[in-house]
XYZ file of C-alpha atoms in Angstrom:
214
model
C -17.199 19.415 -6.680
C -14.947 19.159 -3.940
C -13.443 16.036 -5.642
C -12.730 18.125 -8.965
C -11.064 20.671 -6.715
C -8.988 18.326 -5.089
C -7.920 16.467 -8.045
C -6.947 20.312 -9.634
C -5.047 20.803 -6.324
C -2.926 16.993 -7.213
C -2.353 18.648 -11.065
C -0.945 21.624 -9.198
C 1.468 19.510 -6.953
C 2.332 17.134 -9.625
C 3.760 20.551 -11.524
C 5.736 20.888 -8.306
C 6.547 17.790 -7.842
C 8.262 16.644 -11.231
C 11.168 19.133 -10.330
C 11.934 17.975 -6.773
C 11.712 14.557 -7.347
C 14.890 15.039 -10.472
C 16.568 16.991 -7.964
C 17.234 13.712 -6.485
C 20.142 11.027 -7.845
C 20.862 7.615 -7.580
C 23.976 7.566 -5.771
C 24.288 11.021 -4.809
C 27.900 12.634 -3.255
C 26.519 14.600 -0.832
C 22.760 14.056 0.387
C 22.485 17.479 2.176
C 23.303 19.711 -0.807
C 20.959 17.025 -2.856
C 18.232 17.896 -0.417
C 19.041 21.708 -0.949
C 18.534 21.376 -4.173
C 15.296 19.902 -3.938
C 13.984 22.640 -1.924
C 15.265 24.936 -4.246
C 13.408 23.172 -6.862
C 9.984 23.698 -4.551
C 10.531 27.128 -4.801
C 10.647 28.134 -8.252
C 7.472 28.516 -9.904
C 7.290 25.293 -12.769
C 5.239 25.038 -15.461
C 3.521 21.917 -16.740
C 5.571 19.417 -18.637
C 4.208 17.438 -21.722
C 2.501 15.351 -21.793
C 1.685 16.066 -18.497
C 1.880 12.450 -17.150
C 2.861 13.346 -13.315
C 0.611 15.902 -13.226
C -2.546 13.849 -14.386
C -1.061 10.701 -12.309
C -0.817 13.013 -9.049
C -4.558 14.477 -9.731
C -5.752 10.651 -9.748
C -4.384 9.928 -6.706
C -5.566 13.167 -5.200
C -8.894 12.346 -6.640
C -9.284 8.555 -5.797
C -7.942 9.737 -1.735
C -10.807 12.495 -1.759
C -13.503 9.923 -3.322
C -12.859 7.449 -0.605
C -11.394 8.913 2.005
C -14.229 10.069 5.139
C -13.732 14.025 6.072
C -11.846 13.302 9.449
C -8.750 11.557 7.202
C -8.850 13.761 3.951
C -5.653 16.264 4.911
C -3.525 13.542 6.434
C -4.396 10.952 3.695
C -4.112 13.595 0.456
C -0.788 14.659 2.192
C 0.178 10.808 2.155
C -0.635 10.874 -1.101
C 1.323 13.865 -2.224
C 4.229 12.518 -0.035
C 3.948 9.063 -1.675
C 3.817 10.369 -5.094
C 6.692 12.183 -4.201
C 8.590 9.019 -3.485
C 7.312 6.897 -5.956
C 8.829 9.169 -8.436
C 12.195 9.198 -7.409
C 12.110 5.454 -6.443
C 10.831 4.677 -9.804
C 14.277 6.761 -11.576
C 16.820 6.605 -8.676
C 16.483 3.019 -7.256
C 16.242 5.386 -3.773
C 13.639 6.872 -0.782
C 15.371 9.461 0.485
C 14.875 9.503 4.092
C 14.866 13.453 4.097
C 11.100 13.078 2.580
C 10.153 9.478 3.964
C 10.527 10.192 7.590
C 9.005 13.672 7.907
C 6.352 12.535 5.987
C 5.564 9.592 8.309
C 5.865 12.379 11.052
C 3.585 14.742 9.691
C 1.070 12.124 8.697
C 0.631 11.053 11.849
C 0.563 14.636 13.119
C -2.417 15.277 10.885
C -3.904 11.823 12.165
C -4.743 13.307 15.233
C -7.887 14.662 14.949
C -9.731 11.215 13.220
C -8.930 9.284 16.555
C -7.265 6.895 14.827
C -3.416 7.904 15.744
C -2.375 5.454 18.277
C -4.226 2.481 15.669
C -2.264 4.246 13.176
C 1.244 4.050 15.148
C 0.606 0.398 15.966
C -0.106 -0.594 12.191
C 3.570 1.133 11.667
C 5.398 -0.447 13.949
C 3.761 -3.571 12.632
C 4.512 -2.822 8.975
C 7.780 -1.602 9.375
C 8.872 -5.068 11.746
C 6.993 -6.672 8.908
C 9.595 -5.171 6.157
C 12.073 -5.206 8.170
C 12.153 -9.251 8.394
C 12.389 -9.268 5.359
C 14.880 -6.665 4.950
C 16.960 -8.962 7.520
C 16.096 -12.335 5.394
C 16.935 -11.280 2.068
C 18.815 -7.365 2.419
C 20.000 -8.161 -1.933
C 16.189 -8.181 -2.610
C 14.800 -5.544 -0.660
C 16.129 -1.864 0.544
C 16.528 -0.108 4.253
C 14.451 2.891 2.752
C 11.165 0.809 1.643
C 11.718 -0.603 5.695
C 11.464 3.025 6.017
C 8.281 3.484 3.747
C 6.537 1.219 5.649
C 6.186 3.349 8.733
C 3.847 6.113 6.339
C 2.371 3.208 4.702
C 1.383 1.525 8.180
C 0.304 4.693 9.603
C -2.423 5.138 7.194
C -3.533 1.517 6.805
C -3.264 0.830 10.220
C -5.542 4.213 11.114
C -8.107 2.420 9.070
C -8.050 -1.016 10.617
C -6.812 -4.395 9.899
C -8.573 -5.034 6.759
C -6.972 -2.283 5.291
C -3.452 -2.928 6.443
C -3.785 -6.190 5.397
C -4.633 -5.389 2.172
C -1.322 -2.656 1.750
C 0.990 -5.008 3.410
C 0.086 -7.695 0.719
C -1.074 -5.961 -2.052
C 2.522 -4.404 -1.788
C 4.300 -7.947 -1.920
C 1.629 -8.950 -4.557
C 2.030 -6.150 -7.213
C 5.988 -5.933 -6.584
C 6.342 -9.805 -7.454
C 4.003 -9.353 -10.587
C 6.242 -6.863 -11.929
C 9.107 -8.064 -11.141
C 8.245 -11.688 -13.193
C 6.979 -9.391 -15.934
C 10.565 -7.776 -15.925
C 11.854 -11.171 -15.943
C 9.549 -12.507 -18.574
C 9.596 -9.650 -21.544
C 12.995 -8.284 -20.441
C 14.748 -11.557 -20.229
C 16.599 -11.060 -17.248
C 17.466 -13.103 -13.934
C 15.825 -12.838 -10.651
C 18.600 -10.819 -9.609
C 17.353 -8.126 -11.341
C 17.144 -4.996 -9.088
C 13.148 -3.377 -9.035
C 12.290 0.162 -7.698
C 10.158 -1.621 -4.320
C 8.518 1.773 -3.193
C 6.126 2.341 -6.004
C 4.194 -1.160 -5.322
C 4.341 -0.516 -1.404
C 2.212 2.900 -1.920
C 0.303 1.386 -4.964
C -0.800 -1.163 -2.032
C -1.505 1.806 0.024
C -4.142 3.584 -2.381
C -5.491 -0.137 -2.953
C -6.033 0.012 0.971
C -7.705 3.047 0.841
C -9.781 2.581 -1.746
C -11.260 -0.683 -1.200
C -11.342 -0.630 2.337
């Protein structure tokens, strides 16, 4: 029950969040009136698109989170999700994670981290993760973006809160998923490895896979 519940809560925020994340643009003029915007768009009351794809793809998140995650971590990781989602969806269009949603989301996830015990585990798989990305941010900046160095500091924060294993598992299953796409790009698309790929989308699809499995 409390997992159908849940997963009608994600259907609810995907309705919400389809509008914000269009709200945001790929190279926009000027960030603060984009992030204005966005708000605005959290305000209005939305109605379900269709076919409902965000929606149903926010619900399954919600619902995988609340079927794996133990009751201490359930706010701070279905917030995550929500927050991820979030980001995955304007990554996936814009080629962008704003920081006006990454960082505060980091913030408040480790805010709502507090009570499981697991905070300062979960700051130190961070700062791990995010001088993990951030290597290779400084090896190869044409293949990889500041903002996913960025992501990595939400991402770490809930691996790390659940132990190595698991932040193993999102720190590679990250690398792992973005490299099979992007081959698959290369592949059917015919196009060179130069070809740009929205990072974020694998990083948090590494993140559920830590959650999930570990």
């Amino acid at each position: 029950m409390t997992i159908a519940l849940l997963a009608l809560l994600g259907f609810v925020a995907g309705v919400y969040l389809r509008p914000v994340a269009a709200a945001f643009e790929s190279d926009p003029a000027d960030t603060r009136a984009e992030a204005r915007r966005a708000a605005r768009a959290a305000l209005v009351p939305p109605i379900p698109a269709w076919p409902p794809l965000v929606e149903l793809g926010t619900a399954a998140v919600v619902a995988l989170i609340s079927w794996r995650a133990a009751e201490p971590y359930l706010v701070a990781f279905v917030f995550a999700g929500l927050a991820g989602t979030l980001l995955a969806l304007i990554d996936w269009r814009t080629y962008r994670l704003p920081d006006v949603i990454t960082l505060p989301a980091a913030a408040i996830t480790a805010l709502l981290l507090i009570p499981t015990g697991q905070v300062v585990a979960g700051l130190i798989g961070a700062a791990a993760l995010t001088a993990f990305y951030g290597v290779l941010w400084f090896i190869r900046p044409e293949a990889m973006g500041l903002g996913d160095v960025k992501l990595a500091l939400l991402i770490g924060l809930v691996a790390g809160s659940l132990g190595w294993q698991a932040w193993l598992v999102a720190g590679v299953g990250g690398q792992v998923l973005g490299a099979l796409y992007g081959i698959g790009v290369i592949v059917v698309k015919k196009r060179d490895k130069k070809t740009d790929i929205p990072f974020g989308p694998f990083m948090l699809l590494g993140a559920l896979a830590a959650v999930c499995l570990t």
